[in-house]
CSV table of C-alpha atoms and ligand atoms in Angstrom, one decimal:
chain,number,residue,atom,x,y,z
A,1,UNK,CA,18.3,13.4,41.0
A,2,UNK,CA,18.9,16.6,39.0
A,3,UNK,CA,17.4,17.0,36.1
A,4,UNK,CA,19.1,18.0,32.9
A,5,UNK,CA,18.5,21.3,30.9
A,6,UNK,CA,17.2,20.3,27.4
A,7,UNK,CA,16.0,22.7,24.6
A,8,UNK,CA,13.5,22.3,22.1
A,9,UNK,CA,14.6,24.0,18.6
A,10,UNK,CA,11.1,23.7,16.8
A,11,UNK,CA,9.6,25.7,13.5
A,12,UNK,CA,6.4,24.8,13.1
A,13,UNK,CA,3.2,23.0,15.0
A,14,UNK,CA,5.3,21.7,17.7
A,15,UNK,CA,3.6,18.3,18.0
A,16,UNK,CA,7.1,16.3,18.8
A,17,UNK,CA,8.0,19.3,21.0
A,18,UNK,CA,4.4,18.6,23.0
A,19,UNK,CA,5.7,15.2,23.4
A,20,UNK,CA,8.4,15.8,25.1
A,21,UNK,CA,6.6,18.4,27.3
A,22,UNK,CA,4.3,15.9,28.6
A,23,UNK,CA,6.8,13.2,29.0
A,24,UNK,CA,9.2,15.6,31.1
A,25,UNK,CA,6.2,16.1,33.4
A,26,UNK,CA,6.7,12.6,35.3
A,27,UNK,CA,8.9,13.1,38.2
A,28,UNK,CA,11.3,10.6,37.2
A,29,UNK,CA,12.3,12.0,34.0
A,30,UNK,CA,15.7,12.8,34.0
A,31,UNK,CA,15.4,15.8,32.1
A,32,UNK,CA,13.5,18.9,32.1
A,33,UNK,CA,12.6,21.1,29.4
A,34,UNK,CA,13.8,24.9,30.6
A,35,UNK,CA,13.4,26.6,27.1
A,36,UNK,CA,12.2,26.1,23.3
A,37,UNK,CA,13.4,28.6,20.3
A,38,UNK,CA,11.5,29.0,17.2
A,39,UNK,CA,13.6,30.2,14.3
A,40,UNK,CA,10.2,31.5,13.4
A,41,UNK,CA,7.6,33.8,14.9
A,42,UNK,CA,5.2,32.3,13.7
A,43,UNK,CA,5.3,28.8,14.8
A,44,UNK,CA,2.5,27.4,16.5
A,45,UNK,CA,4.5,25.3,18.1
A,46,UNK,CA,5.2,28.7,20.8
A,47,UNK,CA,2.0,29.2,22.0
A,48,UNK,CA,1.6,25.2,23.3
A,49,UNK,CA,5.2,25.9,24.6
A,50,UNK,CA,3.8,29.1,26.4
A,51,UNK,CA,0.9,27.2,27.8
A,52,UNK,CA,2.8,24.9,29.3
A,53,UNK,CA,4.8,27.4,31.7
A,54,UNK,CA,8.5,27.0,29.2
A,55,UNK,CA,10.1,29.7,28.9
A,56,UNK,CA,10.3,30.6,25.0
A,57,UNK,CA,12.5,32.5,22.4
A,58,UNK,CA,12.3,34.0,18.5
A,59,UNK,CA,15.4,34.0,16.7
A,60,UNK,CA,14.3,34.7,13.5
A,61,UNK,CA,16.9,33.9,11.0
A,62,UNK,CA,15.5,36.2,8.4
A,63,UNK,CA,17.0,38.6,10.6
A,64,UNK,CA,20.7,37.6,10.2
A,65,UNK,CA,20.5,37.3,5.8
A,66,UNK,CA,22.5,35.1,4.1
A,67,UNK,CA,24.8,34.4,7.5
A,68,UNK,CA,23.8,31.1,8.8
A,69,UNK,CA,26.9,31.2,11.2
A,70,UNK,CA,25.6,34.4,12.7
A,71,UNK,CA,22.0,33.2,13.5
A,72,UNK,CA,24.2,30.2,14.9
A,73,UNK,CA,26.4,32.1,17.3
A,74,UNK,CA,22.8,33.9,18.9
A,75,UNK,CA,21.3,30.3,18.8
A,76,UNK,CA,24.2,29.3,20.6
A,77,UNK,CA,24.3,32.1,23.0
A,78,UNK,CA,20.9,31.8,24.0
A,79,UNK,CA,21.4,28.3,25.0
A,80,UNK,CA,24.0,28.7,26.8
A,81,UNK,CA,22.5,31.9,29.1
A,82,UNK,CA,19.8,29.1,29.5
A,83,UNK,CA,22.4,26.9,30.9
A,84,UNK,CA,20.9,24.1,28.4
A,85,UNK,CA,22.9,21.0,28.0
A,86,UNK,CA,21.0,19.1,25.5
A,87,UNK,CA,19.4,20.2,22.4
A,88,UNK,CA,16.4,18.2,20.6
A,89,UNK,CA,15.6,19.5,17.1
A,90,UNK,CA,11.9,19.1,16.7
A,91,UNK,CA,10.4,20.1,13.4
A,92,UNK,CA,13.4,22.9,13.0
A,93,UNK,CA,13.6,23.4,9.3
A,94,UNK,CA,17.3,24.8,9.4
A,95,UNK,CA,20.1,23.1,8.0
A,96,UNK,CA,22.7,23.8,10.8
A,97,UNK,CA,26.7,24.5,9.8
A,98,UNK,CA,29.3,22.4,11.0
A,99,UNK,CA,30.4,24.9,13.2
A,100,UNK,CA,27.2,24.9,15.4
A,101,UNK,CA,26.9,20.6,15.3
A,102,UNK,CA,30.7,20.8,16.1
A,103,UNK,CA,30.1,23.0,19.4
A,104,UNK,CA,26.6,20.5,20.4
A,105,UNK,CA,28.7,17.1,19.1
A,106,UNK,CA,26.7,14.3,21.0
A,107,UNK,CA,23.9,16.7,22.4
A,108,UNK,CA,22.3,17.8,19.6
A,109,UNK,CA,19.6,14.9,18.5
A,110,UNK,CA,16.7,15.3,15.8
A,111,UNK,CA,13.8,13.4,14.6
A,112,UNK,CA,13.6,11.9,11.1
A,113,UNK,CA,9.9,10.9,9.7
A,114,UNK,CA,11.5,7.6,8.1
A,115,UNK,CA,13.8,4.5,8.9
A,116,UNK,CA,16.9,5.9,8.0
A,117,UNK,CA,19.5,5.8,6.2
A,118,UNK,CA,16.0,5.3,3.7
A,119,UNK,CA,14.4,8.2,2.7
A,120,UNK,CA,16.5,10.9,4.0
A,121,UNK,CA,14.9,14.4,3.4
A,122,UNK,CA,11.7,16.0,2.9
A,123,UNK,CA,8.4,14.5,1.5
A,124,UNK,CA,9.2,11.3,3.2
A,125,UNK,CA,5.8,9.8,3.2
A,126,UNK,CA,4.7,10.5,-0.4
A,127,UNK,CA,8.3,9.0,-1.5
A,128,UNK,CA,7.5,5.6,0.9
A,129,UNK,CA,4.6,5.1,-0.8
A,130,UNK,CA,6.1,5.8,-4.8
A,131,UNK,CA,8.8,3.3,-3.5
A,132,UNK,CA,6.0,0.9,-2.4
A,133,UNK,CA,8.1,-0.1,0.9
A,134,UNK,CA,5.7,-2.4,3.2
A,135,UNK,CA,7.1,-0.4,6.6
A,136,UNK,CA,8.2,2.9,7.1
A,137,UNK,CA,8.3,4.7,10.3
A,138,UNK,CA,11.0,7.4,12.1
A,139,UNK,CA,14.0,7.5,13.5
A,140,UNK,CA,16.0,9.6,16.0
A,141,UNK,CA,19.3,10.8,15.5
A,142,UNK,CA,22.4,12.2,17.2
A,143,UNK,CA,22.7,15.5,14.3
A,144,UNK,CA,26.0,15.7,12.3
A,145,UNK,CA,26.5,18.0,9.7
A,146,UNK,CA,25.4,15.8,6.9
A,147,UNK,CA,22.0,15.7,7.1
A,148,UNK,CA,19.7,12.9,8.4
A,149,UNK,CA,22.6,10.8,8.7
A,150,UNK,CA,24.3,10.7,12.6
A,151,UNK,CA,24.1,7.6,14.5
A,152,UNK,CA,20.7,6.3,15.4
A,153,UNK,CA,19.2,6.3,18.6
A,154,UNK,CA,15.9,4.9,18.0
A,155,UNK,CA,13.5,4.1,15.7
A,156,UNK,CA,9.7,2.8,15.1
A,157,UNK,CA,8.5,1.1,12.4
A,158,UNK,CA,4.6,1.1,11.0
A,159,UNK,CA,3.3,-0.4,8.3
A,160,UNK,CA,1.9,0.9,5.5
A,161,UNK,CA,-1.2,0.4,4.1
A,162,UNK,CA,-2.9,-0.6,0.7
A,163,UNK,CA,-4.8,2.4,0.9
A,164,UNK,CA,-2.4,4.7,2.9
A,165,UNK,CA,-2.3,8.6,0.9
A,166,UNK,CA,0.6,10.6,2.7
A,167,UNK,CA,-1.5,12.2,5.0
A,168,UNK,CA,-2.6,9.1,6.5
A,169,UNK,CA,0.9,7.5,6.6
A,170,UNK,CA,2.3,10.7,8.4
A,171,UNK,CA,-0.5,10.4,11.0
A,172,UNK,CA,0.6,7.1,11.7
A,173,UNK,CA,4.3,7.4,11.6
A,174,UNK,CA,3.5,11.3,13.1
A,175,UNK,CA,2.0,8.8,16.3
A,176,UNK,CA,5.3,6.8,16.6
A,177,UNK,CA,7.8,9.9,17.0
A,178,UNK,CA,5.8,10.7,19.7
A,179,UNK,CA,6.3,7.3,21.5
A,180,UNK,CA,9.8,7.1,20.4
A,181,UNK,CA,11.3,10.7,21.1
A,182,UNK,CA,10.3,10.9,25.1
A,183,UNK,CA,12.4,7.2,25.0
A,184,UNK,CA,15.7,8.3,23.1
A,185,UNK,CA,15.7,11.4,25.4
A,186,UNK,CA,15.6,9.6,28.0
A,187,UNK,CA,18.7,7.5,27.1
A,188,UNK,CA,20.8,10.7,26.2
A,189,UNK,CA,20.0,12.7,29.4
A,190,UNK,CA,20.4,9.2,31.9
A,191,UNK,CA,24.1,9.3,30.3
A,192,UNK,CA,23.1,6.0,28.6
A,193,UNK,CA,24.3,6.5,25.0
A,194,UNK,CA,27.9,6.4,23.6
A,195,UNK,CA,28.9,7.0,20.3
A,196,UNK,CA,31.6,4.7,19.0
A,197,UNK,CA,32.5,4.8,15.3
A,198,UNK,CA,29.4,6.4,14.1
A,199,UNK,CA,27.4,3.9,15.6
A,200,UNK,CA,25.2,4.8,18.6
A,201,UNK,CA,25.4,1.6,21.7
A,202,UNK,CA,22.7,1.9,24.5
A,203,UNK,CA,24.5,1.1,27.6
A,204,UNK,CA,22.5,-1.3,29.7
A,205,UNK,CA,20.4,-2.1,26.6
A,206,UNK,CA,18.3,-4.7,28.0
A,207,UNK,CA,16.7,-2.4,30.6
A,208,UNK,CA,15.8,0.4,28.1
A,209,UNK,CA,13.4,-1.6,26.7
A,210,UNK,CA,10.9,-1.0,23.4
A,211,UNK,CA,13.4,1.2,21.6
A,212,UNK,CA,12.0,-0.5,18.3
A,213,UNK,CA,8.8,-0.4,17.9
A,214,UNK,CA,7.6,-2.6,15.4
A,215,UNK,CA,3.9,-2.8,13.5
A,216,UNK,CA,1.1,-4.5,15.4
A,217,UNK,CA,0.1,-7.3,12.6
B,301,GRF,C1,7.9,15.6,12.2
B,301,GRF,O1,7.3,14.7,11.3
B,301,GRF,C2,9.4,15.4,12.4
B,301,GRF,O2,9.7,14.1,12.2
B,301,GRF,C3,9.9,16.2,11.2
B,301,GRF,O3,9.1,17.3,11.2
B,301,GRF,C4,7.8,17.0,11.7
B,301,GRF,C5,7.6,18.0,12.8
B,301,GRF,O4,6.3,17.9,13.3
B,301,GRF,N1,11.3,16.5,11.5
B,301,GRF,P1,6.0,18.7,14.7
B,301,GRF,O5,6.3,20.1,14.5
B,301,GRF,O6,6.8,18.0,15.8
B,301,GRF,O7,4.5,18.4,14.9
């Protein structure tokens, strides 16, 4: 079986991007992951990528100004000279135009710390907890250009605890996206997912198994 070309757009720690790493190292993982792209040079995520033997690229979108279509088109370019056909967003702390989720429509999936449509962007944790919800958890996502809001692929739930700060509720949810990501990429690159109507279906959805995780009580 040939495995398909996946990229890893990351900013930061690269924890999610790990993740997939180590899952793509089983032989029957039906994708492999040929290149990650910080948008910053900083990231620490690059070094764990470098470690691992993937090929790795800075496009720093400081260097394009105010043109967020520009640092698009070289985003863009680089994946395709890659030959990528999927693209996971894994930490990437870019707000991407319409133009670039219009060209990556159905390949382009992220990872949301929170059981969307609830608690859509940042500081999910600390908001959980002000709202007093009992579960909160993550969720991935095909990406449209509204953010956090394309169909759902998967998601995990955890509960939250009486004496939860955010630190430790983002440990724990931080624990399920790494569970739940490897899953939903699996789906997308076995050709299992179809998007009907903003709604994602799992073809065969019996046999994929787990996609919600739920709290151990
Ligand atoms: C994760 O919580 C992810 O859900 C969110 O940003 C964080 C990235 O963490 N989008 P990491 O870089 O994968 O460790």
């Amino acid at each position: 079986m040939s495995r398909r070309r996946v990229a890893i757009l990351i900013s930061g720690r690269g924890s999610n991007m790990a993740a997939l790493i180590e899952a793509a190292k089983a032989p029957d993982y039906p994708a492999e992951i040929a290149l990650v792209i910080s948008n910053r040079p900083e990231a620490k995520g690059l070094e764990r990528a470098k470690a691992a033997g993937i090929p790795t690229l800075v496009i720093d979108h400081s260097g394009f100004g105010r043109d967020r279509e520009s640092f698009e088109r070289a985003l863009d370019a680089a994946l395709k000279a890659h030959a990528i056909e999927f693209v996971c967003l894994a930490g990437f702390m870019r707000l991407l135009t319409p133009w670039f989720v219009g060209r990556w429509e159905n390949r382009l999936i992220n990872i949301h710390p929170a059981l969307l449509p609830a608690f859509k962007g940042l500081d999910t944790h600390a908001r959980a907890l002000a709202a007093g919800v009992k579960i909160h958890g993550a969720t991935v996502h095909f990406v449209v250009p509204e953010m956090d809001s394309g169909p759902v692929i998967a998601q995990a739930a955890v509960p939250v605890n009486e004496d939860d700060t955010a630190e430790t509720l983002a440990a724990r949810v931080l624990a399920a996206e790494h569970r739940i990501y490897p899953m939903a990429l699996r789906l997308l690159a076995e050709g299992r997912l179809r998007v009907v109507d903003g709604r994602c279906h799992i073809v065969d959805a019996r046999a994929a198994g787990g996609l919600l995780l739920a709290p151990e009580i």
